[in-house]
Amino acid sequence: MVKFEYTDNFLKSLSTDHQRQIEDKIASMGFPSSVMEEYLDRWFLNFRDMEEKEIALNIFLEIDYFNEHRIEKLLLTYKTKIH
């Protein structure tokens, strides 16, 4: 699989650790990586400077996305605890 190449300079220059965090966050959301990386790249083009982009990165990494699979898993977990 070909790795997505960011066009945003901030995303291009991120450390390996930050890149891994982004990859992990995207994987946890359950979306195809290439699609989410493209959306993320386009989203970062909206910010003016490094400070704004750092804030945007922190916000992105704090998103707690609940997809259908995660909700079902949580419901099963709590159902077991309740019984």
PDB file of N, CA and C in Angstrom:
ATOM      1  N   MET A   1       0.832  -1.178   0.000  1.00  0.00           N
ATOM      2  CA  MET A   1       0.000   0.000   0.000  1.00  0.00           C
ATOM      3  C   MET A   1       0.882   1.248   0.000  1.00  0.00           C
ATOM      4  N   VAL A   2       0.540   2.202  -0.840  1.00  0.00           N
ATOM      5  CA  VAL A   2       1.313   3.432  -0.960  1.00  0.00           C
ATOM      6  C   VAL A   2       0.914   4.384   0.161  1.00  0.00           C
ATOM      7  N   LYS A   3       1.915   4.943   0.844  1.00  0.00           N
ATOM      8  CA  LYS A   3       1.675   5.881   1.943  1.00  0.00           C
ATOM      9  C   LYS A   3       1.218   7.216   1.371  1.00  0.00           C
ATOM     10  N   PHE A   4       0.203   7.811   1.988  1.00  0.00           N
ATOM     11  CA  PHE A   4      -0.306   9.109   1.559  1.00  0.00           C
ATOM     12  C   PHE A   4       0.756  10.172   1.815  1.00  0.00           C
ATOM     13  N   GLU A   5       0.950  11.053   0.865  1.00  0.00           N
ATOM     14  CA  GLU A   5       1.916  12.152   0.996  1.00  0.00           C
ATOM     15  C   GLU A   5       1.156  13.443   1.286  1.00  0.00           C
ATOM     16  N   TYR A   6       1.376  13.984   2.476  1.00  0.00           N
ATOM     17  CA  TYR A   6       0.721  15.246   2.843  1.00  0.00           C
ATOM     18  C   TYR A   6       1.238  16.388   1.981  1.00  0.00           C
ATOM     19  N   THR A   7       0.352  17.349   1.705  1.00  0.00           N
ATOM     20  CA  THR A   7       0.771  18.560   0.993  1.00  0.00           C
ATOM     21  C   THR A   7       1.041  19.689   1.978  1.00  0.00           C
ATOM     22  N   ASP A   8       0.435  19.610   3.156  1.00  0.00           N
ATOM     23  CA  ASP A   8       0.635  20.631   4.176  1.00  0.00           C
ATOM     24  C   ASP A   8       2.032  20.480   4.786  1.00  0.00           C
ATOM     25  N   ASN A   9       2.807  21.566   4.797  1.00  0.00           N
ATOM     26  CA  ASN A   9       4.187  21.523   5.290  1.00  0.00           C
ATOM     27  C   ASN A   9       4.278  21.138   6.761  1.00  0.00           C
ATOM     28  N   PHE A  10       3.314  21.568   7.560  1.00  0.00           N
ATOM     29  CA  PHE A  10       3.317  21.214   8.982  1.00  0.00           C
ATOM     30  C   PHE A  10       3.217  19.698   9.151  1.00  0.00           C
ATOM     31  N   LEU A  11       2.276  19.086   8.448  1.00  0.00           N
ATOM     32  CA  LEU A  11       2.104  17.632   8.541  1.00  0.00           C
ATOM     33  C   LEU A  11       3.313  16.885   7.976  1.00  0.00           C
ATOM     34  N   LYS A  12       3.903  17.438   6.932  1.00  0.00           N
ATOM     35  CA  LYS A  12       5.100  16.816   6.344  1.00  0.00           C
ATOM     36  C   LYS A  12       6.260  16.785   7.329  1.00  0.00           C
ATOM     37  N   SER A  13       6.346  17.817   8.170  1.00  0.00           N
ATOM     38  CA  SER A  13       7.508  17.965   9.044  1.00  0.00           C
ATOM     39  C   SER A  13       7.327  17.339  10.430  1.00  0.00           C
ATOM     40  N   LEU A  14       6.213  16.678  10.668  1.00  0.00           N
ATOM     41  CA  LEU A  14       5.974  16.090  11.986  1.00  0.00           C
ATOM     42  C   LEU A  14       6.966  14.979  12.300  1.00  0.00           C
ATOM     43  N   SER A  15       7.238  14.829  13.570  1.00  0.00           N
ATOM     44  CA  SER A  15       8.139  13.764  14.017  1.00  0.00           C
ATOM     45  C   SER A  15       7.504  12.404  13.753  1.00  0.00           C
ATOM     46  N   THR A  16       8.320  11.383  13.786  1.00  0.00           N
ATOM     47  CA  THR A  16       7.835  10.018  13.596  1.00  0.00           C
ATOM     48  C   THR A  16       6.799   9.673  14.656  1.00  0.00           C
ATOM     49  N   ASP A  17       7.022  10.138  15.883  1.00  0.00           N
ATOM     50  CA  ASP A  17       6.081   9.872  16.970  1.00  0.00           C
ATOM     51  C   ASP A  17       4.716  10.489  16.684  1.00  0.00           C
ATOM     52  N   HIS A  18       4.694  11.734  16.236  1.00  0.00           N
ATOM     53  CA  HIS A  18       3.422  12.384  15.905  1.00  0.00           C
ATOM     54  C   HIS A  18       2.746  11.701  14.713  1.00  0.00           C
ATOM     55  N   GLN A  19       3.518  11.312  13.735  1.00  0.00           N
ATOM     56  CA  GLN A  19       2.942  10.607  12.590  1.00  0.00           C
ATOM     57  C   GLN A  19       2.295   9.293  13.034  1.00  0.00           C
ATOM     58  N   ARG A  20       2.953   8.583  13.961  1.00  0.00           N
ATOM     59  CA  ARG A  20       2.414   7.339  14.483  1.00  0.00           C
ATOM     60  C   ARG A  20       1.128   7.602  15.266  1.00  0.00           C
ATOM     61  N   GLN A  21       1.099   8.685  16.037  1.00  0.00           N
ATOM     62  CA  GLN A  21      -0.106   9.036  16.788  1.00  0.00           C
ATOM     63  C   GLN A  21      -1.276   9.307  15.850  1.00  0.00           C
ATOM     64  N   ILE A  22      -1.002  10.001  14.761  1.00  0.00           N
ATOM     65  CA  ILE A  22      -2.048  10.269  13.767  1.00  0.00           C
ATOM     66  C   ILE A  22      -2.534   8.961  13.155  1.00  0.00           C
ATOM     67  N   GLU A  23      -1.604   8.096  12.772  1.00  0.00           N
ATOM     68  CA  GLU A  23      -1.976   6.807  12.186  1.00  0.00           C
ATOM     69  C   GLU A  23      -2.812   5.985  13.168  1.00  0.00           C
ATOM     70  N   ASP A  24      -2.419   5.983  14.436  1.00  0.00           N
ATOM     71  CA  ASP A  24      -3.167   5.241  15.458  1.00  0.00           C
ATOM     72  C   ASP A  24      -4.568   5.819  15.646  1.00  0.00           C
ATOM     73  N   LYS A  25      -4.674   7.139  15.655  1.00  0.00           N
ATOM     74  CA  LYS A  25      -5.978   7.790  15.821  1.00  0.00           C
ATOM     75  C   LYS A  25      -6.892   7.452  14.648  1.00  0.00           C
ATOM     76  N   ILE A  26      -6.361   7.519  13.438  1.00  0.00           N
ATOM     77  CA  ILE A  26      -7.152   7.195  12.247  1.00  0.00           C
ATOM     78  C   ILE A  26      -7.600   5.741  12.298  1.00  0.00           C
ATOM     79  N   ALA A  27      -6.697   4.846  12.678  1.00  0.00           N
ATOM     80  CA  ALA A  27      -7.035   3.420  12.766  1.00  0.00           C
ATOM     81  C   ALA A  27      -8.135   3.196  13.806  1.00  0.00           C
ATOM     82  N   SER A  28      -8.080   3.925  14.931  1.00  0.00           N
ATOM     83  CA  SER A  28      -9.090   3.751  15.979  1.00  0.00           C
ATOM     84  C   SER A  28     -10.465   4.232  15.539  1.00  0.00           C
ATOM     85  N   MET A  29     -10.497   5.131  14.559  1.00  0.00           N
ATOM     86  CA  MET A  29     -11.766   5.641  14.058  1.00  0.00           C
ATOM     87  C   MET A  29     -12.440   4.653  13.109  1.00  0.00           C
ATOM     88  N   GLY A  30     -11.659   3.769  12.537  1.00  0.00           N
ATOM     89  CA  GLY A  30     -12.222   2.760  11.650  1.00  0.00           C
ATOM     90  C   GLY A  30     -12.455   3.213  10.217  1.00  0.00           C
ATOM     91  N   PHE A  31     -11.855   4.323   9.841  1.00  0.00           N
ATOM     92  CA  PHE A  31     -11.978   4.804   8.467  1.00  0.00           C
ATOM     93  C   PHE A  31     -10.769   4.354   7.652  1.00  0.00           C
ATOM     94  N   PRO A  32     -10.908   4.266   6.330  1.00  0.00           N
ATOM     95  CA  PRO A  32      -9.726   3.958   5.509  1.00  0.00           C
ATOM     96  C   PRO A  32      -8.658   5.036   5.694  1.00  0.00           C
ATOM     97  N   SER A  33      -7.430   4.608   5.932  1.00  0.00           N
ATOM     98  CA  SER A  33      -6.342   5.549   6.224  1.00  0.00           C
ATOM     99  C   SER A  33      -6.152   6.597   5.146  1.00  0.00           C
ATOM    100  N   SER A  34      -6.121   6.178   3.896  1.00  0.00           N
ATOM    101  CA  SER A  34      -5.837   7.132   2.816  1.00  0.00           C
ATOM    102  C   SER A  34      -6.913   8.211   2.731  1.00  0.00           C
ATOM    103  N   VAL A  35      -8.164   7.856   2.988  1.00  0.00           N
ATOM    104  CA  VAL A  35      -9.256   8.832   2.937  1.00  0.00           C
ATOM    105  C   VAL A  35      -9.117   9.845   4.076  1.00  0.00           C
ATOM    106  N   MET A  36      -8.898   9.339   5.293  1.00  0.00           N
ATOM    107  CA  MET A  36      -8.775  10.231   6.446  1.00  0.00           C
ATOM    108  C   MET A  36      -7.521  11.095   6.368  1.00  0.00           C
ATOM    109  N   GLU A  37      -6.428  10.547   5.865  1.00  0.00           N
ATOM    110  CA  GLU A  37      -5.210  11.342   5.727  1.00  0.00           C
ATOM    111  C   GLU A  37      -5.426  12.488   4.743  1.00  0.00           C
ATOM    112  N   GLU A  38      -6.171  12.225   3.678  1.00  0.00           N
ATOM    113  CA  GLU A  38      -6.462  13.288   2.708  1.00  0.00           C
ATOM    114  C   GLU A  38      -7.342  14.361   3.343  1.00  0.00           C
ATOM    115  N   TYR A  39      -8.375  13.947   4.087  1.00  0.00           N
ATOM    116  CA  TYR A  39      -9.236  14.912   4.784  1.00  0.00           C
ATOM    117  C   TYR A  39      -8.427  15.732   5.795  1.00  0.00           C
ATOM    118  N   LEU A  40      -7.568  15.064   6.539  1.00  0.00           N
ATOM    119  CA  LEU A  40      -6.744  15.739   7.532  1.00  0.00           C
ATOM    120  C   LEU A  40      -5.824  16.760   6.855  1.00  0.00           C
ATOM    121  N   ASP A  41      -5.218  16.359   5.754  1.00  0.00           N
ATOM    122  CA  ASP A  41      -4.332  17.244   5.006  1.00  0.00           C
ATOM    123  C   ASP A  41      -5.087  18.492   4.545  1.00  0.00           C
ATOM    124  N   ARG A  42      -6.267  18.303   3.995  1.00  0.00           N
ATOM    125  CA  ARG A  42      -7.061  19.442   3.519  1.00  0.00           C
ATOM    126  C   ARG A  42      -7.503  20.320   4.688  1.00  0.00           C
ATOM    127  N   TRP A  43      -7.833  19.707   5.831  1.00  0.00           N
ATOM    128  CA  TRP A  43      -8.261  20.467   6.998  1.00  0.00           C
ATOM    129  C   TRP A  43      -7.131  21.364   7.495  1.00  0.00           C
ATOM    130  N   PHE A  44      -5.919  20.834   7.516  1.00  0.00           N
ATOM    131  CA  PHE A  44      -4.777  21.615   8.008  1.00  0.00           C
ATOM    132  C   PHE A  44      -4.437  22.786   7.098  1.00  0.00           C
ATOM    133  N   LEU A  45      -4.820  22.738   5.856  1.00  0.00           N
ATOM    134  CA  LEU A  45      -4.563  23.858   4.948  1.00  0.00           C
ATOM    135  C   LEU A  45      -5.385  25.095   5.317  1.00  0.00           C
ATOM    136  N   ASN A  46      -6.389  24.918   6.192  1.00  0.00           N
ATOM    137  CA  ASN A  46      -7.222  26.036   6.627  1.00  0.00           C
ATOM    138  C   ASN A  46      -6.560  26.914   7.692  1.00  0.00           C
ATOM    139  N   PHE A  47      -5.514  26.429   8.322  1.00  0.00           N
ATOM    140  CA  PHE A  47      -4.901  27.160   9.428  1.00  0.00           C
ATOM    141  C   PHE A  47      -3.729  27.994   8.934  1.00  0.00           C
ATOM    142  N   ARG A  48      -3.552  29.160   9.575  1.00  0.00           N
ATOM    143  CA  ARG A  48      -2.596  30.150   9.078  1.00  0.00           C
ATOM    144  C   ARG A  48      -1.155  29.911   9.476  1.00  0.00           C
ATOM    145  N   ASP A  49      -0.936  29.528  10.717  1.00  0.00           N
ATOM    146  CA  ASP A  49       0.451  29.462  11.190  1.00  0.00           C
ATOM    147  C   ASP A  49       0.680  28.201  12.016  1.00  0.00           C
ATOM    148  N   MET A  50       1.933  28.039  12.443  1.00  0.00           N
ATOM    149  CA  MET A  50       2.323  26.830  13.177  1.00  0.00           C
ATOM    150  C   MET A  50       1.562  26.698  14.494  1.00  0.00           C
ATOM    151  N   GLU A  51       1.333  27.810  15.156  1.00  0.00           N
ATOM    152  CA  GLU A  51       0.619  27.764  16.439  1.00  0.00           C
ATOM    153  C   GLU A  51      -0.793  27.205  16.250  1.00  0.00           C
ATOM    154  N   GLU A  52      -1.501  27.693  15.245  1.00  0.00           N
ATOM    155  CA  GLU A  52      -2.844  27.190  14.967  1.00  0.00           C
ATOM    156  C   GLU A  52      -2.804  25.710  14.579  1.00  0.00           C
ATOM    157  N   LYS A  53      -1.811  25.339  13.805  1.00  0.00           N
ATOM    158  CA  LYS A  53      -1.704  23.944  13.359  1.00  0.00           C
ATOM    159  C   LYS A  53      -1.366  23.017  14.525  1.00  0.00           C
ATOM    160  N   GLU A  54      -0.566  23.486  15.471  1.00  0.00           N
ATOM    161  CA  GLU A  54      -0.267  22.679  16.656  1.00  0.00           C
ATOM    162  C   GLU A  54      -1.526  22.464  17.493  1.00  0.00           C
ATOM    163  N   ILE A  55      -2.336  23.513  17.621  1.00  0.00           N
ATOM    164  CA  ILE A  55      -3.603  23.398  18.345  1.00  0.00           C
ATOM    165  C   ILE A  55      -4.526  22.420  17.609  1.00  0.00           C
ATOM    166  N   ALA A  56      -4.595  22.541  16.297  1.00  0.00           N
ATOM    167  CA  ALA A  56      -5.440  21.642  15.504  1.00  0.00           C
ATOM    168  C   ALA A  56      -4.988  20.187  15.656  1.00  0.00           C
ATOM    169  N   LEU A  57      -3.687  19.965  15.682  1.00  0.00           N
ATOM    170  CA  LEU A  57      -3.170  18.610  15.865  1.00  0.00           C
ATOM    171  C   LEU A  57      -3.579  18.065  17.231  1.00  0.00           C
ATOM    172  N   ASN A  58      -3.442  18.873  18.263  1.00  0.00           N
ATOM    173  CA  ASN A  58      -3.847  18.439  19.605  1.00  0.00           C
ATOM    174  C   ASN A  58      -5.334  18.130  19.663  1.00  0.00           C
ATOM    175  N   ILE A  59      -6.143  18.954  19.025  1.00  0.00           N
ATOM    176  CA  ILE A  59      -7.590  18.704  18.981  1.00  0.00           C
ATOM    177  C   ILE A  59      -7.864  17.388  18.260  1.00  0.00           C
ATOM    178  N   PHE A  60      -7.248  17.196  17.113  1.00  0.00           N
ATOM    179  CA  PHE A  60      -7.455  15.966  16.350  1.00  0.00           C
ATOM    180  C   PHE A  60      -7.088  14.737  17.176  1.00  0.00           C
ATOM    181  N   LEU A  61      -5.970  14.806  17.871  1.00  0.00           N
ATOM    182  CA  LEU A  61      -5.509  13.653  18.646  1.00  0.00           C
ATOM    183  C   LEU A  61      -6.392  13.376  19.870  1.00  0.00           C
ATOM    184  N   GLU A  62      -7.173  14.363  20.286  1.00  0.00           N
ATOM    185  CA  GLU A  62      -8.066  14.179  21.432  1.00  0.00           C
ATOM    186  C   GLU A  62      -9.474  13.744  21.037  1.00  0.00           C
ATOM    187  N   ILE A  63      -9.771  13.694  19.763  1.00  0.00           N
ATOM    188  CA  ILE A  63     -11.101  13.265  19.320  1.00  0.00           C
ATOM    189  C   ILE A  63     -11.332  11.835  19.780  1.00  0.00           C
ATOM    190  N   ASP A  64     -12.501  11.613  20.349  1.00  0.00           N
ATOM    191  CA  ASP A  64     -12.872  10.280  20.806  1.00  0.00           C
ATOM    192  C   ASP A  64     -14.055   9.820  19.958  1.00  0.00           C
ATOM    193  N   TYR A  65     -13.749   9.269  18.795  1.00  0.00           N
ATOM    194  CA  TYR A  65     -14.766   8.896  17.821  1.00  0.00           C
ATOM    195  C   TYR A  65     -15.358   7.534  18.154  1.00  0.00           C
ATOM    196  N   PHE A  66     -16.680   7.472  18.155  1.00  0.00           N
ATOM    197  CA  PHE A  66     -17.377   6.217  18.424  1.00  0.00           C
ATOM    198  C   PHE A  66     -18.007   5.705  17.133  1.00  0.00           C
ATOM    199  N   ASN A  67     -17.394   4.683  16.541  1.00  0.00           N
ATOM    200  CA  ASN A  67     -17.999   4.069  15.372  1.00  0.00           C
ATOM    201  C   ASN A  67     -18.951   2.966  15.830  1.00  0.00           C
ATOM    202  N   GLU A  68     -19.688   2.395  14.915  1.00  0.00           N
ATOM    203  CA  GLU A  68     -20.697   1.389  15.248  1.00  0.00           C
ATOM    204  C   GLU A  68     -20.085   0.195  15.996  1.00  0.00           C
ATOM    205  N   HIS A  69     -18.941  -0.270  15.528  1.00  0.00           N
ATOM    206  CA  HIS A  69     -18.287  -1.420  16.161  1.00  0.00           C
ATOM    207  C   HIS A  69     -17.919  -1.102  17.615  1.00  0.00           C
ATOM    208  N   ARG A  70     -17.399   0.073  17.850  1.00  0.00           N
ATOM    209  CA  ARG A  70     -16.991   0.451  19.208  1.00  0.00           C
ATOM    210  C   ARG A  70     -18.209   0.561  20.133  1.00  0.00           C
ATOM    211  N   ILE A  71     -19.298   1.106  19.629  1.00  0.00           N
ATOM    212  CA  ILE A  71     -20.514   1.222  20.433  1.00  0.00           C
ATOM    213  C   ILE A  71     -21.045  -0.162  20.795  1.00  0.00           C
ATOM    214  N   GLU A  72     -21.080  -1.067  19.828  1.00  0.00           N
ATOM    215  CA  GLU A  72     -21.550  -2.430  20.094  1.00  0.00           C
ATOM    216  C   GLU A  72     -20.665  -3.122  21.132  1.00  0.00           C
ATOM    217  N   LYS A  73     -19.376  -2.939  21.026  1.00  0.00           N
ATOM    218  CA  LYS A  73     -18.439  -3.544  21.971  1.00  0.00           C
ATOM    219  C   LYS A  73     -18.674  -2.999  23.385  1.00  0.00           C
ATOM    220  N   LEU A  74     -18.865  -1.688  23.499  1.00  0.00           N
ATOM    221  CA  LEU A  74     -19.131  -1.081  24.799  1.00  0.00           C
ATOM    222  C   LEU A  74     -20.451  -1.564  25.385  1.00  0.00           C
ATOM    223  N   LEU A  75     -21.471  -1.669  24.539  1.00  0.00           N
ATOM    224  CA  LEU A  75     -22.762  -2.147  25.017  1.00  0.00           C
ATOM    225  C   LEU A  75     -22.654  -3.578  25.561  1.00  0.00           C
ATOM    226  N   LEU A  76     -21.922  -4.422  24.864  1.00  0.00           N
ATOM    227  CA  LEU A  76     -21.730  -5.795  25.338  1.00  0.00           C
ATOM    228  C   LEU A  76     -20.958  -5.827  26.659  1.00  0.00           C
ATOM    229  N   THR A  77     -19.966  -4.990  26.768  1.00  0.00           N
ATOM    230  CA  THR A  77     -19.183  -4.913  28.003  1.00  0.00           C
ATOM    231  C   THR A  77     -20.051  -4.494  29.175  1.00  0.00           C
ATOM    232  N   TYR A  78     -20.819  -3.435  28.986  1.00  0.00           N
ATOM    233  CA  TYR A  78     -21.650  -2.933  30.082  1.00  0.00           C
ATOM    234  C   TYR A  78     -22.825  -3.853  30.386  1.00  0.00           C
ATOM    235  N   LYS A  79     -23.346  -4.512  29.369  1.00  0.00           N
ATOM    236  CA  LYS A  79     -24.424  -5.481  29.580  1.00  0.00           C
ATOM    237  C   LYS A  79     -23.948  -6.590  30.495  1.00  0.00           C
ATOM    238  N   THR A  80     -22.737  -7.074  30.242  1.00  0.00           N
ATOM    239  CA  THR A  80     -22.153  -8.136  31.074  1.00  0.00           C
ATOM    240  C   THR A  80     -21.962  -7.633  32.503  1.00  0.00           C
ATOM    241  N   LYS A  81     -21.491  -6.433  32.687  1.00  0.00           N
ATOM    242  CA  LYS A  81     -21.271  -5.870  34.028  1.00  0.00           C
ATOM    243  C   LYS A  81     -22.586  -5.693  34.781  1.00  0.00           C
ATOM    244  N   ILE A  82     -23.633  -5.312  34.075  1.00  0.00           N
ATOM    245  CA  ILE A  82     -24.930  -5.072  34.712  1.00  0.00           C
ATOM    246  C   ILE A  82     -25.548  -6.383  35.189  1.00  0.00           C
ATOM    247  N   HIS A  83     -25.436  -7.432  34.385  1.00  0.00           N
ATOM    248  CA  HIS A  83     -25.993  -8.733  34.767  1.00  0.00           C
ATOM    249  C   HIS A  83     -25.173  -9.293  35.893  1.00  0.00           C
TER     250      HIS A  83
END
